[in-house]
Short mmCIF file of C-alpha atoms in Angstrom, two decimals:
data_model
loop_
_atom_site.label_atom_id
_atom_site.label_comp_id
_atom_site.label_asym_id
_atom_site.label_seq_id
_atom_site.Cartn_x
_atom_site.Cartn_y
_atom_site.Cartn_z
CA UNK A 5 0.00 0.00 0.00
CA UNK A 6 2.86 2.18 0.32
CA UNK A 7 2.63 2.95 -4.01
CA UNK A 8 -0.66 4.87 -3.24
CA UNK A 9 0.61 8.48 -3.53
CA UNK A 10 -0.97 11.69 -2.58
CA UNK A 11 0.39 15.37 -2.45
CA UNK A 12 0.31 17.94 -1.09
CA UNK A 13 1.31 16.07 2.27
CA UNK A 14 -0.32 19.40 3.99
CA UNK A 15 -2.34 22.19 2.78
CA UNK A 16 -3.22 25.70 3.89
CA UNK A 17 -5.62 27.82 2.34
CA UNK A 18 -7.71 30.93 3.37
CA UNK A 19 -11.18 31.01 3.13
CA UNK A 20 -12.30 31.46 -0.18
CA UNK A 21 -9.02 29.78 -1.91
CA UNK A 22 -9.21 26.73 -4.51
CA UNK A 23 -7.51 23.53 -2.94
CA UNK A 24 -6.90 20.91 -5.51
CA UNK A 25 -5.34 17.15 -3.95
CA UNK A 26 -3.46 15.26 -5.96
CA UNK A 27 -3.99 11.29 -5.84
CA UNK A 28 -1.82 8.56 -8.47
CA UNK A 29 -2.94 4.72 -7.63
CA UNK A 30 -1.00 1.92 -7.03
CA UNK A 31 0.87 0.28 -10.24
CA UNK A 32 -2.04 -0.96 -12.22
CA UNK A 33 -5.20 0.21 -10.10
CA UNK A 34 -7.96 1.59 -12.14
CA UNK A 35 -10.03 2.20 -9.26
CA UNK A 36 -9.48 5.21 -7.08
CA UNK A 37 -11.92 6.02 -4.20
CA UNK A 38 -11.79 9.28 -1.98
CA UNK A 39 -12.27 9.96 1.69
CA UNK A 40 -12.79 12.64 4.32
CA UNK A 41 -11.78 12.40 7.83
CA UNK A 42 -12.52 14.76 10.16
CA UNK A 43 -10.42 14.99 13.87
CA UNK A 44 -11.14 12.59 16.00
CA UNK A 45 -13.86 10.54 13.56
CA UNK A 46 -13.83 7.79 11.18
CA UNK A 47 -13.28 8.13 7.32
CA UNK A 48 -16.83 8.92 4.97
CA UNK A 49 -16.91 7.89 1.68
CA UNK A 50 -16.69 10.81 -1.23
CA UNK A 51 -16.51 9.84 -4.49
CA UNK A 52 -15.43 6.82 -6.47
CA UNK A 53 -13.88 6.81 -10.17
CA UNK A 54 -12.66 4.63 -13.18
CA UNK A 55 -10.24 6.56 -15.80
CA UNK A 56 -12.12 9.43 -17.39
CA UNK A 57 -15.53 8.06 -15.23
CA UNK A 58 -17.06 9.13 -12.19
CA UNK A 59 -18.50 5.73 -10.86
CA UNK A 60 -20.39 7.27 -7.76
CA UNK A 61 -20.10 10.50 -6.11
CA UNK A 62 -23.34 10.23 -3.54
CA UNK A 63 -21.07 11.22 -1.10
CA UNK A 64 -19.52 14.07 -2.24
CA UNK A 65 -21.03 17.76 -1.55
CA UNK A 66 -22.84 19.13 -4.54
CA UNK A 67 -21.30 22.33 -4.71
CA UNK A 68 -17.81 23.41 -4.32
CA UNK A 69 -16.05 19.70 -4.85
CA UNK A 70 -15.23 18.08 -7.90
CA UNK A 71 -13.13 15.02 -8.62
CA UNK A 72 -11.56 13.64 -12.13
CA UNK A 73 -9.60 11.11 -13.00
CA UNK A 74 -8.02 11.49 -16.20
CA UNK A 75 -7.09 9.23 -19.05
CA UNK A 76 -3.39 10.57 -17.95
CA UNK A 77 -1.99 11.60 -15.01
CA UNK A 78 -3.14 11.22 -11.57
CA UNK A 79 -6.82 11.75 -9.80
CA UNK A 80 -7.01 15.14 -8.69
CA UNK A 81 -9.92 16.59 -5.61
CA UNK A 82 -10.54 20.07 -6.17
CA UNK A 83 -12.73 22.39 -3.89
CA UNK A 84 -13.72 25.48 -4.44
CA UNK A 85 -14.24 28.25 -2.04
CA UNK A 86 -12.72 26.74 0.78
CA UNK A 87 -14.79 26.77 4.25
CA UNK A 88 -13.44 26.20 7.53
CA UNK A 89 -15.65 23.08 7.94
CA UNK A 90 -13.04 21.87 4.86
CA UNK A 91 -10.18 21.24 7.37
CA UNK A 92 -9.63 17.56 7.69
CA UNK A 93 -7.46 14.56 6.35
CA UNK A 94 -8.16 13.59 3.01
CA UNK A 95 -7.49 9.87 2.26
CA UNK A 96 -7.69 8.45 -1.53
CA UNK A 97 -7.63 4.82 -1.85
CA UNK A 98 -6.86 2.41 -4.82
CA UNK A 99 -7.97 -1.02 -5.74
CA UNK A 100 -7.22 -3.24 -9.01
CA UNK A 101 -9.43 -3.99 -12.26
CA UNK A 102 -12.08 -5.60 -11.87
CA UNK A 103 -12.11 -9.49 -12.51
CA UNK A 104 -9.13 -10.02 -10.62
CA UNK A 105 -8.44 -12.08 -7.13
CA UNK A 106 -8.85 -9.25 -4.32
CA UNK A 107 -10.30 -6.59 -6.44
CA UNK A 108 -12.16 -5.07 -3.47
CA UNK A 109 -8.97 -4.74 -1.75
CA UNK A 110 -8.63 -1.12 -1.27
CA UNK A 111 -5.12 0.48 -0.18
CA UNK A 112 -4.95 3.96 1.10
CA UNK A 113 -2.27 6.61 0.07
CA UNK A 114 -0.53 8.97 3.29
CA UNK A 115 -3.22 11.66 2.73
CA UNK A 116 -3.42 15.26 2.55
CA UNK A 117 -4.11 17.18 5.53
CA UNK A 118 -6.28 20.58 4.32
CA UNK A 119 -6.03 23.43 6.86
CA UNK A 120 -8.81 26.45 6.18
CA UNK A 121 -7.28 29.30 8.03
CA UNK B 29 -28.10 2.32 2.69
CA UNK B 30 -25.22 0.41 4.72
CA UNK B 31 -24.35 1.54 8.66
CA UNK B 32 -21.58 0.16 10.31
CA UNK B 33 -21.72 0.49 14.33
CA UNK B 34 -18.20 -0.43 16.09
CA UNK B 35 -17.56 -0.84 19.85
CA UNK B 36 -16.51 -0.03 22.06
CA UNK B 37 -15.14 3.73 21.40
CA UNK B 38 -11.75 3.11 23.40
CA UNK B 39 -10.29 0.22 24.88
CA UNK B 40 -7.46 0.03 27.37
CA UNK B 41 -5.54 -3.19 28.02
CA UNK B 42 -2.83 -4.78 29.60
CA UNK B 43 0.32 -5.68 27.60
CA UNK B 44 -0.22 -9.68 26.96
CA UNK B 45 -3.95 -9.72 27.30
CA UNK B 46 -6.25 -9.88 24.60
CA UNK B 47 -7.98 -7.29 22.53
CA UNK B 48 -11.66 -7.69 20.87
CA UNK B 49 -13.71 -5.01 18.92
CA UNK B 50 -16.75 -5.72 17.88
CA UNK B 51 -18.86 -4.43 14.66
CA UNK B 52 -22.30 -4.54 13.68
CA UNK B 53 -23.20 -3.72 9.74
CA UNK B 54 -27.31 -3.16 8.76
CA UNK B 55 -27.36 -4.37 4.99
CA UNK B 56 -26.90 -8.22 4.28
CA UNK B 57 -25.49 -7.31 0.83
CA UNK B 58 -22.44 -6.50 2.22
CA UNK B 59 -19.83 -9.24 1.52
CA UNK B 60 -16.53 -7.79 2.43
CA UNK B 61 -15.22 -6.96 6.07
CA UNK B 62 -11.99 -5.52 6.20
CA UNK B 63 -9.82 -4.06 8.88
CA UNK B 64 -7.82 -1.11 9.75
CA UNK B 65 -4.73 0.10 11.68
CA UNK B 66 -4.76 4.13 11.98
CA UNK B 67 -1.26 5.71 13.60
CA UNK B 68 -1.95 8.90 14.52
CA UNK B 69 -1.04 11.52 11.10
CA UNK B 70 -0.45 8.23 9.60
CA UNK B 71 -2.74 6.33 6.22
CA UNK B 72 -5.07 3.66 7.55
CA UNK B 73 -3.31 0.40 6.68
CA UNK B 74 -5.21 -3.44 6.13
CA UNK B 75 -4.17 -5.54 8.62
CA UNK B 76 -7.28 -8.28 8.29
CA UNK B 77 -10.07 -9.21 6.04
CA UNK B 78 -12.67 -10.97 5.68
CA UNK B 79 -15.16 -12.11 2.83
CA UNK B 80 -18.58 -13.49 3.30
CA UNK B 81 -18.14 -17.21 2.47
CA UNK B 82 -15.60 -17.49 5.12
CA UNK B 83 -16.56 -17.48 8.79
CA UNK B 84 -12.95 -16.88 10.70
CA UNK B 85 -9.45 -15.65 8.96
CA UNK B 86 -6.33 -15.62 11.12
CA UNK B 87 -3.10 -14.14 10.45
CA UNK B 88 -0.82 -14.41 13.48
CA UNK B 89 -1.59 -12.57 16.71
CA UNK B 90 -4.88 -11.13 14.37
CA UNK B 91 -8.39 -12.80 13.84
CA UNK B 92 -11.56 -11.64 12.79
CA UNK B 93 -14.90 -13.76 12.96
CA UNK B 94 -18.03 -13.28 11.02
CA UNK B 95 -21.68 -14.24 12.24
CA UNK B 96 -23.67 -13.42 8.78
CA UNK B 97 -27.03 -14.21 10.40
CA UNK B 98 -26.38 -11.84 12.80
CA UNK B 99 -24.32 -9.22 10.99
CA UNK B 100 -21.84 -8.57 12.91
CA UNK B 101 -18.04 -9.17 13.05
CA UNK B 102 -15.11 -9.01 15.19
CA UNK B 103 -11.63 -8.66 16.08
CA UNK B 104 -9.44 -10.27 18.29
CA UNK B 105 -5.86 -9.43 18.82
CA UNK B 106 -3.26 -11.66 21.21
CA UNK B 107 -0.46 -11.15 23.33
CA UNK B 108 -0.92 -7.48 22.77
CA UNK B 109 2.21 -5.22 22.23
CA UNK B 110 2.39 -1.80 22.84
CA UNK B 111 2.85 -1.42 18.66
CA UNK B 112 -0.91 -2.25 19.22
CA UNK B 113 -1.64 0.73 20.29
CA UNK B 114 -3.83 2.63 17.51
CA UNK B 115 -7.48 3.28 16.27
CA UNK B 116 -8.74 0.59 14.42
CA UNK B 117 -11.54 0.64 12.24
CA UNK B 118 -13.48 -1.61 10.77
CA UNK B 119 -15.86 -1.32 7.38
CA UNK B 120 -17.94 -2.91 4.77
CA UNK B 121 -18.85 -2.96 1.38
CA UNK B 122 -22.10 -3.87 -0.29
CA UNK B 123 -21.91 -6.16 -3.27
CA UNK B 124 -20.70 -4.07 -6.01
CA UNK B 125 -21.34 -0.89 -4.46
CA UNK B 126 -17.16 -1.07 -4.01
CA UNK B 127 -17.62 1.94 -1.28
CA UNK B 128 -16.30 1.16 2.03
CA UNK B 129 -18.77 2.28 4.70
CA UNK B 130 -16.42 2.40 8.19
CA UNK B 131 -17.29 2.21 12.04
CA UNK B 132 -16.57 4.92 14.16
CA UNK B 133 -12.90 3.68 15.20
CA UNK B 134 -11.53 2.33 18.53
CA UNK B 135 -9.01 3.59 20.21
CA UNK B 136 -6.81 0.87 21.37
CA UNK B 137 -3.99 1.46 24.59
CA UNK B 138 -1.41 -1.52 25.42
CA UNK B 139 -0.37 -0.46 28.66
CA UNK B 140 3.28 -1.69 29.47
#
């Protein structure tokens, strides 16, 4: 799990700024989920995509956050208008194609730890 | 949709005793129970798993049972170390829903 790989490491932004996270899977994943963890709680679901598809994003706010996974290049998180209530760790995850032994197997990059000052 | 309960919220034990954390999930779809170590700052890392067709995995000091009937699973960890010490979390995915819907965490202590 240690080929998941996510930067910015740490993030500050003032209210109002853009914050885009930066997310490239494991050797040969296809599958890249996000999460959100805030102090002290446990990790909720954002959005999961394929290359160039967003598979399901019921958990991801309707306005201000967007996710993408391009056909190149790694999965990027971007929010918009940054909030105070934005501060927490956020996790992305990988898994492999489908069809293969331990595809729901999901292994989770170092994070990037958003700060809304 | 899915909810995962996990108890208990923090658990203190002796180094050498035994560790168990239990989970509850709502939606018998779900066929895949995994576990995971949290550091503090640190990624949350797989140390178990477990898939619906199987009733017990063990890997070393680790095991984690699964009652399907009454959906809920658990964790058991012997002849704790203080490297124990973390929150673990567990979680569980519905058949092809490929989310991973997680418990609240437990913090673990090994006290020396």
């Amino acid at each position: 799990n240690a080929g998941v790989m996510q930067n910015p490491r740490h993030l500050v932004r003032r209210r109002g700024q853009e914050a885009r996270l930066r997310c490239s899977p494991m050797k040969g994943h296809s599958h890249v989920y996000w999460y959100r963890q805030l102090p002290e709680e446990g990790l909720k679901f954002m959005v999961y995509l394929q290359k160039e598809n967003i598979i399901d994003e019921s958990g991801m706010p309707k306005e201000r956050f967007s996710a993408e996974f391009p056909k190149e290049g790694p999965s990027i998180l971007r929010i918009q208008q940054v909030v105070r209530g934005d501060s927490a760790a956020y996790f992305c995850a990988s898994s492999p194609r489908p069809g293969g032994a331990g595809t729901d197997t999901q292994y989770f990059g170092p994070g990037t730890r958003l700060t809304v000052l | 949709g899915e909810n995962v309960e996990q108890h208990p919220s923090t658990l203190s034990v002796q180094e050498g005793d035994s560790a168990v954390i239990k989970c509850t999930y709502s939606d018998s779809a779900s066929n895949y129970f995994p576990w995971y170590k949290q550091e503090l700052g640190k990624r949350p890392q797989l140390i178990i798993d477990i898939r619906s067709n199987v009733g017990e995995k063990k890997d070393q000091r680790i095991a984690v049972t699964l009652n399907k009937t009454a959906k809920h699973f658990s964790l058991h960890i012997t002849e704790t170390q203080p490297e124990d010490s973390a929150v673990y979390f567990c979680a569980a995915i519905i058949q092809g829903a490929q989310k991973l819907v997680f418990g609240q965490g437990t913090r673990l202590t090994i006290n020396p």
